[in-house]
């Protein structure tokens, strides 16, 4: 299959027309969002949704997020809209937040991975919204990377993973946030944060009170343990390089890596201290780290890095999302100095 790329910032009408045509005929289209690029299909078309799993090499029990462009599209997808979802949607939609609810029977099993729940998000990116609106159906979309590798934050990385596997990539430039959406389940008694992301835990608890933190956000699942979110049990965000996260300050880090033949994943301004390094944002700005992390992981591969030691981010606010992705990319190799 030949993969076409259309730059929506230059060919707006063609991008919308082609994506609507393909999505309505059961094909896949990679689309920009404010978090990461998504690999989209008509959420109501089970055969189309199945193509997502084969294009990504994704295990079929890992459910997909359904993307909508207006709030009226939510009710038909779910059994019921809980009060806390209404409040949260009003404040954080459109935006980098995904909410899980009991599903309606309109949601095919291929979307929900066989669960009785569905994850829904209304993205903020104006191109994403226009593409959904023009397609006229909600779009099921995971991140547009091959299963296991870092999520793509620009069209170049979508192409390197998906070339020949899908008919169309819509290039909308870089992603504003750079890590995936926050995922919260409202399907049980208490809301549970399953994946930290662009909306912080602190912002959500400030609005609706207590939100439980799923164990798997900060810890590796133990053998045989059931994941609240199936995606958490799979290897994730991993470049080819072997990464170790070093907790502690810069001085200890410098002593630790001294004399080792390795690459360093460090903060901006620290480049001069290391022979071989890639930076991921500023030490005091979790937003800049989120924005750079996945690109930095791919750059390490491009540079042929084999062994990498990474500086550790702050683990609060947006930093929780950065840390969650970084420790997964490192296969939970963490050293505390
Ligand atoms: O920002 C994002 O969320 C991006 C863009 C494209 O919207 N999408 C994304 O999708 O990151 P994906 O498939 O890479 O991650 C979705 C996560 C997975 O960990 C999956 O297991 C979880 O959400 N998930 C989806 N539906 C679920 C459900 N019904 N119950 C529990 N977890 C669910
Ligand atoms: Mg993903």
Tab-separated table of C-alpha atoms and ligand atoms in Angstrom:
chain	number	residue	atom	x	y	z
A	1	UNK	CA	0.000	0.000	0.000
A	2	UNK	CA	1.281	3.453	-0.852
A	3	UNK	CA	1.087	5.954	2.026
A	4	UNK	CA	0.139	9.502	1.064
A	5	UNK	CA	0.949	12.494	3.293
A	6	UNK	CA	-1.183	15.659	3.061
A	7	UNK	CA	-0.119	18.814	4.900
A	8	UNK	CA	-3.372	20.161	6.302
A	9	UNK	CA	-1.806	23.548	7.060
A	10	UNK	CA	-1.307	24.005	3.293
A	11	UNK	CA	-4.031	21.846	1.671
A	12	UNK	CA	-6.892	22.150	4.117
A	13	UNK	CA	-9.815	21.205	1.862
A	14	UNK	CA	-7.998	18.303	0.243
A	15	UNK	CA	-6.937	16.959	3.656
A	16	UNK	CA	-10.492	17.063	4.988
A	17	UNK	CA	-12.008	15.623	1.821
A	18	UNK	CA	-9.545	12.737	1.500
A	19	UNK	CA	-9.676	11.830	5.185
A	20	UNK	CA	-13.506	11.833	5.210
A	21	UNK	CA	-13.636	9.704	2.070
A	22	UNK	CA	-11.195	7.110	3.449
A	23	UNK	CA	-12.681	7.000	6.965
A	24	UNK	CA	-16.206	6.565	5.590
A	25	UNK	CA	-15.053	3.707	3.391
A	26	UNK	CA	-13.509	1.798	6.294
A	27	UNK	CA	-9.860	2.828	5.872
A	28	UNK	CA	-7.316	4.160	8.371
A	29	UNK	CA	-6.047	7.750	8.510
A	30	UNK	CA	-3.330	9.071	10.830
A	31	UNK	CA	-4.382	12.421	12.287
A	32	UNK	CA	-2.736	15.162	14.360
A	33	UNK	CA	-4.044	15.920	17.862
A	34	UNK	CA	-2.681	18.202	20.606
A	35	UNK	CA	-1.249	15.197	22.487
A	36	UNK	CA	0.252	12.783	19.914
A	37	UNK	CA	-0.746	11.616	16.424
A	38	UNK	CA	-3.646	9.143	16.336
A	39	UNK	CA	-4.341	6.246	13.979
A	40	UNK	CA	-8.042	6.692	13.257
A	41	UNK	CA	-10.908	4.549	11.981
A	42	UNK	CA	-14.711	4.868	12.058
A	43	UNK	CA	-15.501	3.681	15.603
A	44	UNK	CA	-18.779	2.081	14.498
A	45	UNK	CA	-17.132	-0.005	11.757
A	46	UNK	CA	-15.736	-3.140	13.376
A	47	UNK	CA	-13.812	-4.267	10.284
A	48	UNK	CA	-12.141	-0.843	10.002
A	49	UNK	CA	-11.233	-0.868	13.702
A	50	UNK	CA	-9.619	-4.294	13.337
A	51	UNK	CA	-7.266	-2.822	10.733
A	52	UNK	CA	-5.856	-0.545	13.461
A	53	UNK	CA	-4.680	-3.543	15.471
A	54	UNK	CA	-2.922	-5.119	12.512
A	55	UNK	CA	-1.332	-1.860	11.314
A	56	UNK	CA	0.108	-1.246	14.800
A	57	UNK	CA	0.810	-4.844	15.761
A	58	UNK	CA	-1.322	-4.138	18.827
A	59	UNK	CA	-2.683	-6.921	21.094
A	60	UNK	CA	-6.449	-7.153	20.503
A	61	UNK	CA	-7.328	-6.959	24.214
A	62	UNK	CA	-5.965	-3.402	24.467
A	63	UNK	CA	-8.977	-1.081	23.949
A	64	UNK	CA	-9.033	2.134	21.908
A	65	UNK	CA	-10.087	5.703	22.690
A	66	UNK	CA	-13.124	7.040	20.806
A	67	UNK	CA	-12.685	10.656	19.670
A	68	UNK	CA	-15.636	13.037	19.304
A	69	UNK	CA	-15.863	16.666	18.188
A	70	UNK	CA	-18.953	17.807	20.132
A	71	UNK	CA	-20.547	16.939	23.471
A	72	UNK	CA	-23.793	15.680	21.907
A	73	UNK	CA	-21.858	12.769	20.420
A	74	UNK	CA	-21.066	11.398	23.911
A	75	UNK	CA	-24.457	10.096	25.090
A	76	UNK	CA	-24.977	7.529	22.281
A	77	UNK	CA	-21.580	5.934	23.056
A	78	UNK	CA	-22.181	5.246	26.745
A	79	UNK	CA	-24.770	3.578	28.971
A	80	UNK	CA	-24.999	6.681	31.121
A	81	UNK	CA	-23.075	9.943	31.597
A	82	UNK	CA	-22.114	10.172	35.302
A	83	UNK	CA	-22.460	13.569	37.000
A	84	UNK	CA	-18.690	13.849	37.604
A	85	UNK	CA	-18.062	13.276	33.909
A	86	UNK	CA	-20.388	16.161	33.040
A	87	UNK	CA	-18.532	18.479	35.419
A	88	UNK	CA	-15.122	17.343	34.200
A	89	UNK	CA	-16.070	17.553	30.525
A	90	UNK	CA	-17.321	21.080	30.975
A	91	UNK	CA	-13.966	22.174	32.342
A	92	UNK	CA	-11.440	20.056	30.409
A	93	UNK	CA	-13.064	19.241	27.047
A	94	UNK	CA	-11.979	19.834	24.420
A	95	UNK	CA	-8.541	18.823	25.698
A	96	UNK	CA	-6.013	16.137	26.609
A	97	UNK	CA	-8.362	14.132	28.830
A	98	UNK	CA	-9.949	10.718	28.226
A	99	UNK	CA	-12.858	9.499	30.345
A	100	UNK	CA	-13.938	5.867	30.677
A	101	UNK	CA	-17.600	4.979	31.188
A	102	UNK	CA	-19.856	1.941	30.808
A	103	UNK	CA	-20.349	1.500	27.081
A	104	UNK	CA	-23.541	1.435	25.026
A	105	UNK	CA	-24.211	-1.374	22.555
A	106	UNK	CA	-23.215	0.905	19.674
A	107	UNK	CA	-19.559	0.309	20.598
A	108	UNK	CA	-18.140	-2.744	18.836
A	109	UNK	CA	-16.072	-5.223	20.841
A	110	UNK	CA	-13.037	-4.431	18.713
A	111	UNK	CA	-13.058	-0.886	20.195
A	112	UNK	CA	-13.520	-1.887	23.835
A	113	UNK	CA	-11.164	-4.863	23.717
A	114	UNK	CA	-13.990	-7.029	25.032
A	115	UNK	CA	-14.537	-4.845	28.154
A	116	UNK	CA	-17.964	-3.410	29.066
A	117	UNK	CA	-16.530	0.116	29.127
A	118	UNK	CA	-15.461	2.692	26.552
A	119	UNK	CA	-12.857	5.483	26.654
A	120	UNK	CA	-13.915	8.815	25.118
A	121	UNK	CA	-11.977	11.994	24.380
A	122	UNK	CA	-12.800	15.304	22.713
A	123	UNK	CA	-9.493	16.636	21.348
A	124	UNK	CA	-8.744	20.348	21.242
A	125	UNK	CA	-6.558	20.428	18.109
A	126	UNK	CA	-8.561	22.249	15.449
A	127	UNK	CA	-7.456	19.930	12.648
A	128	UNK	CA	-8.472	16.847	14.642
A	129	UNK	CA	-11.868	18.382	15.315
A	130	UNK	CA	-12.422	19.304	11.676
A	131	UNK	CA	-11.437	15.784	10.550
A	132	UNK	CA	-13.873	14.150	13.012
A	133	UNK	CA	-16.656	16.555	12.071
A	134	UNK	CA	-16.162	15.991	8.351
A	135	UNK	CA	-16.012	12.224	8.732
A	136	UNK	CA	-19.386	12.491	10.466
A	137	UNK	CA	-18.649	9.598	12.859
A	138	UNK	CA	-16.688	9.206	16.100
A	139	UNK	CA	-13.137	8.015	15.441
A	140	UNK	CA	-11.461	5.185	17.342
A	141	UNK	CA	-7.771	6.037	17.547
A	142	UNK	CA	-4.756	4.832	19.493
A	143	UNK	CA	-1.404	6.576	19.144
A	144	UNK	CA	-0.083	6.223	15.576
A	145	UNK	CA	3.116	4.311	16.421
A	146	UNK	CA	3.993	0.659	16.065
A	147	UNK	CA	2.988	-1.088	19.281
A	148	UNK	CA	5.777	-0.718	21.843
A	149	UNK	CA	7.615	2.240	20.328
A	150	UNK	CA	7.366	5.900	21.430
A	151	UNK	CA	4.176	7.732	20.389
A	152	UNK	CA	4.721	10.035	17.379
A	153	UNK	CA	4.533	13.794	17.896
A	154	UNK	CA	5.093	14.735	14.268
A	155	UNK	CA	4.169	13.335	10.852
A	156	UNK	CA	7.749	12.276	10.091
A	157	UNK	CA	7.680	9.706	12.904
A	158	UNK	CA	4.205	8.501	11.915
A	159	UNK	CA	5.551	7.881	8.421
A	160	UNK	CA	8.591	6.002	9.694
A	161	UNK	CA	6.332	3.590	11.636
A	162	UNK	CA	3.327	3.404	9.285
A	163	UNK	CA	4.777	3.736	5.758
A	164	UNK	CA	3.126	1.125	3.544
A	165	UNK	CA	0.650	0.132	6.282
A	166	UNK	CA	-1.996	2.862	5.933
A	167	UNK	CA	-3.261	4.944	2.967
A	168	UNK	CA	-3.089	8.463	4.455
A	169	UNK	CA	-1.271	10.596	7.018
A	170	UNK	CA	-2.559	14.109	7.720
A	171	UNK	CA	0.389	16.323	8.665
A	172	UNK	CA	-0.706	19.037	11.079
A	173	UNK	CA	2.761	19.949	12.406
A	174	UNK	CA	4.117	19.239	15.897
A	175	UNK	CA	1.872	18.249	18.816
A	176	UNK	CA	1.468	20.978	21.432
A	177	UNK	CA	1.585	18.655	24.455
A	178	UNK	CA	3.703	15.736	23.308
A	179	UNK	CA	2.495	12.995	25.671
A	180	UNK	CA	-0.853	11.211	25.504
A	181	UNK	CA	-4.038	12.263	27.244
A	182	UNK	CA	-4.796	11.724	30.918
A	183	UNK	CA	-7.039	8.638	31.264
A	184	UNK	CA	-9.558	8.493	34.134
A	185	UNK	CA	-12.103	5.753	34.702
A	186	UNK	CA	-15.569	6.777	35.886
A	187	UNK	CA	-16.917	3.256	35.428
A	188	UNK	CA	-16.477	2.197	39.064
A	189	UNK	CA	-17.484	3.685	42.416
A	190	UNK	CA	-14.580	6.122	42.658
A	191	UNK	CA	-12.787	7.835	39.781
A	192	UNK	CA	-9.400	6.228	39.088
A	193	UNK	CA	-6.478	7.795	37.245
A	194	UNK	CA	-5.184	5.110	34.887
A	195	UNK	CA	-2.686	7.192	32.930
A	196	UNK	CA	-1.334	10.650	33.788
A	197	UNK	CA	-1.180	13.110	30.885
A	198	UNK	CA	-1.901	16.613	29.649
A	199	UNK	CA	-4.434	17.407	32.402
A	200	UNK	CA	-2.833	16.943	35.825
A	201	UNK	CA	-4.147	14.872	38.744
A	202	UNK	CA	-4.023	18.028	40.877
A	203	UNK	CA	-6.295	19.882	38.421
A	204	UNK	CA	-8.843	17.072	38.416
A	205	UNK	CA	-8.967	16.540	42.175
A	206	UNK	CA	-9.296	20.312	42.536
A	207	UNK	CA	-12.490	20.046	40.520
A	208	UNK	CA	-14.163	16.758	41.586
A	209	UNK	CA	-12.408	15.702	44.797
A	210	UNK	CA	-10.680	12.388	45.396
A	211	UNK	CA	-9.293	10.471	42.444
A	212	UNK	CA	-7.499	7.187	43.094
A	213	UNK	CA	-4.119	6.644	41.491
A	214	UNK	CA	-3.941	3.243	39.788
A	215	UNK	CA	-1.002	1.208	41.045
A	216	UNK	CA	0.414	0.755	37.565
A	217	UNK	CA	0.999	4.514	37.086
A	218	UNK	CA	4.145	4.418	39.202
A	219	UNK	CA	4.908	0.723	39.560
A	220	UNK	CA	5.562	-2.240	37.365
A	221	UNK	CA	2.709	-4.747	37.385
A	222	UNK	CA	3.605	-7.866	39.319
A	223	UNK	CA	3.479	-11.261	37.629
A	224	UNK	CA	-0.185	-12.272	37.261
A	225	UNK	CA	-1.556	-8.915	38.532
A	226	UNK	CA	-4.615	-7.632	36.638
A	227	UNK	CA	-4.195	-4.235	34.971
A	228	UNK	CA	-7.002	-1.689	35.456
A	229	UNK	CA	-6.078	-0.488	31.992
A	230	UNK	CA	-4.908	-3.245	29.641
A	231	UNK	CA	-2.381	-0.924	27.997
A	232	UNK	CA	-0.388	-0.779	31.223
A	233	UNK	CA	0.757	-4.362	31.039
A	234	UNK	CA	2.508	-4.025	27.692
A	235	UNK	CA	5.999	-2.808	26.946
A	236	UNK	CA	5.735	0.848	26.021
A	237	UNK	CA	7.486	3.876	24.639
A	238	UNK	CA	10.683	1.865	24.325
A	239	UNK	CA	13.446	2.884	21.946
A	240	UNK	CA	16.046	0.318	20.861
A	241	UNK	CA	18.518	1.715	23.367
A	242	UNK	CA	18.692	0.317	26.888
A	243	UNK	CA	17.697	3.117	29.284
A	244	UNK	CA	18.298	3.505	33.014
A	245	UNK	CA	16.673	6.328	34.987
A	246	UNK	CA	18.909	7.842	37.673
A	247	UNK	CA	17.071	9.417	40.614
A	248	UNK	CA	19.014	12.099	42.469
A	249	UNK	CA	20.685	15.440	41.760
A	250	UNK	CA	23.007	16.492	38.973
A	251	UNK	CA	26.192	16.067	41.036
A	252	UNK	CA	25.495	12.432	41.827
A	253	UNK	CA	24.478	11.825	38.238
A	254	UNK	CA	27.775	13.245	36.952
A	255	UNK	CA	29.758	11.011	39.299
A	256	UNK	CA	27.677	7.984	38.336
A	257	UNK	CA	28.113	8.277	34.562
A	258	UNK	CA	31.734	9.445	34.641
A	259	UNK	CA	33.975	7.107	32.643
A	260	UNK	CA	31.056	5.081	31.244
A	261	UNK	CA	30.619	4.658	27.502
A	262	UNK	CA	27.019	5.786	27.243
A	263	UNK	CA	24.550	8.363	26.020
A	264	UNK	CA	22.848	10.693	28.471
A	265	UNK	CA	19.242	11.899	28.340
A	266	UNK	CA	19.557	15.215	30.149
A	267	UNK	CA	17.965	18.632	30.552
A	268	UNK	CA	18.632	21.671	28.376
A	269	UNK	CA	21.711	23.583	29.475
A	270	UNK	CA	23.482	20.398	30.611
A	271	UNK	CA	24.768	19.496	27.139
A	272	UNK	CA	28.282	20.757	27.837
A	273	UNK	CA	28.710	18.265	30.679
A	274	UNK	CA	28.430	15.129	28.572
A	275	UNK	CA	30.196	13.808	25.514
A	276	UNK	CA	27.116	12.147	23.992
A	277	UNK	CA	23.688	13.398	24.975
A	278	UNK	CA	20.152	14.250	23.906
A	279	UNK	CA	18.091	16.784	25.861
A	280	UNK	CA	14.434	16.592	26.844
A	281	UNK	CA	13.252	20.002	28.022
A	282	UNK	CA	14.232	22.196	30.934
A	283	UNK	CA	14.760	20.822	34.433
A	284	UNK	CA	12.155	23.135	35.963
A	285	UNK	CA	9.508	22.811	33.233
A	286	UNK	CA	7.556	19.571	33.055
A	287	UNK	CA	5.651	20.930	30.052
A	288	UNK	CA	8.839	21.345	28.067
A	289	UNK	CA	9.914	17.813	29.107
A	290	UNK	CA	6.584	16.312	27.999
A	291	UNK	CA	6.897	18.163	24.735
A	292	UNK	CA	10.341	16.708	24.020
A	293	UNK	CA	10.422	13.242	25.616
A	294	UNK	CA	9.150	11.022	22.781
A	295	UNK	CA	11.156	12.900	20.146
A	296	UNK	CA	14.261	12.590	22.324
A	297	UNK	CA	13.747	8.829	22.642
A	298	UNK	CA	13.554	8.512	18.862
A	299	UNK	CA	16.618	10.739	18.430
A	300	UNK	CA	18.615	8.413	20.679
A	301	UNK	CA	17.834	5.593	18.256
A	302	UNK	CA	18.737	7.760	15.258
A	303	UNK	CA	22.113	8.414	16.891
A	304	UNK	CA	22.653	4.707	17.464
A	305	UNK	CA	22.647	4.926	21.257
A	306	UNK	CA	22.986	1.533	22.964
A	307	UNK	CA	23.211	2.389	26.668
A	308	UNK	CA	21.486	5.516	27.999
A	309	UNK	CA	21.356	7.057	31.474
A	310	UNK	CA	18.480	9.487	32.000
A	311	UNK	CA	18.071	12.395	34.378
A	312	UNK	CA	14.860	12.006	36.394
A	313	UNK	CA	12.037	14.592	36.237
A	314	UNK	CA	10.025	15.928	39.194
A	315	UNK	CA	7.164	13.504	39.834
A	316	UNK	CA	4.269	15.950	40.380
A	317	UNK	CA	1.901	17.907	38.147
A	318	UNK	CA	2.683	17.343	34.497
A	319	UNK	CA	5.914	15.677	35.656
A	320	UNK	CA	3.883	12.624	36.721
A	321	UNK	CA	3.087	11.988	33.041
A	322	UNK	CA	6.720	12.499	32.029
A	323	UNK	CA	7.981	10.140	34.750
A	324	UNK	CA	5.312	7.523	33.919
A	325	UNK	CA	6.459	7.415	30.269
A	326	UNK	CA	10.173	7.577	31.066
A	327	UNK	CA	10.186	4.623	33.487
A	328	UNK	CA	8.270	2.535	30.921
A	329	UNK	CA	10.698	3.446	28.184
A	330	UNK	CA	13.391	2.248	30.602
A	331	UNK	CA	11.574	-1.019	31.328
A	332	UNK	CA	11.462	0.118	35.016
A	333	UNK	CA	15.278	0.234	35.260
A	334	UNK	CA	15.592	2.850	37.991
A	335	UNK	CA	18.596	3.580	40.209
A	336	UNK	CA	18.276	5.714	43.348
A	337	UNK	CA	21.507	7.443	44.258
B	1	LIG	O1	-3.713	11.336	23.711
B	1	LIG	C1	-4.177	10.234	23.497
B	1	LIG	O2	-4.885	9.640	24.325
B	1	LIG	C2	-3.873	9.570	22.136
B	1	LIG	C3	-4.500	10.436	21.054
B	1	LIG	C4	-4.401	9.822	19.689
B	1	LIG	O3	-5.833	10.723	21.393
B	1	LIG	N1	-4.342	8.223	22.109
B	1	LIG	C5	-3.748	7.220	22.829
B	1	LIG	O4	-4.316	5.968	22.640
B	1	LIG	O5	-2.816	7.392	23.545
B	1	LIG	P1	-3.592	4.629	23.107
B	1	LIG	O6	-4.440	3.537	22.528
B	1	LIG	O7	-2.176	4.646	22.737
B	1	LIG	O8	-3.793	4.605	24.647
B	1	LIG	C6	-5.066	4.405	25.213
B	1	LIG	C7	-4.933	3.892	26.628
B	1	LIG	C8	-4.398	2.472	26.657
B	1	LIG	O9	-3.509	2.359	27.753
B	1	LIG	C9	-5.649	1.636	26.869
B	1	LIG	O10	-5.375	0.433	27.526
B	1	LIG	C10	-6.504	2.568	27.717
B	1	LIG	O11	-6.233	3.868	27.235
B	1	LIG	N2	-7.940	2.301	27.566
B	1	LIG	C11	-8.705	2.515	26.466
B	1	LIG	N3	-9.970	2.096	26.678
B	1	LIG	C12	-10.013	1.615	27.948
B	1	LIG	C13	-11.027	1.014	28.762
B	1	LIG	N4	-12.262	0.848	28.314
B	1	LIG	N5	-10.692	0.634	30.010
B	1	LIG	C14	-9.424	0.809	30.469
B	1	LIG	N6	-8.430	1.365	29.750
B	1	LIG	C15	-8.706	1.752	28.510
B	2	LIG	MG1	-0.185	4.224	22.580
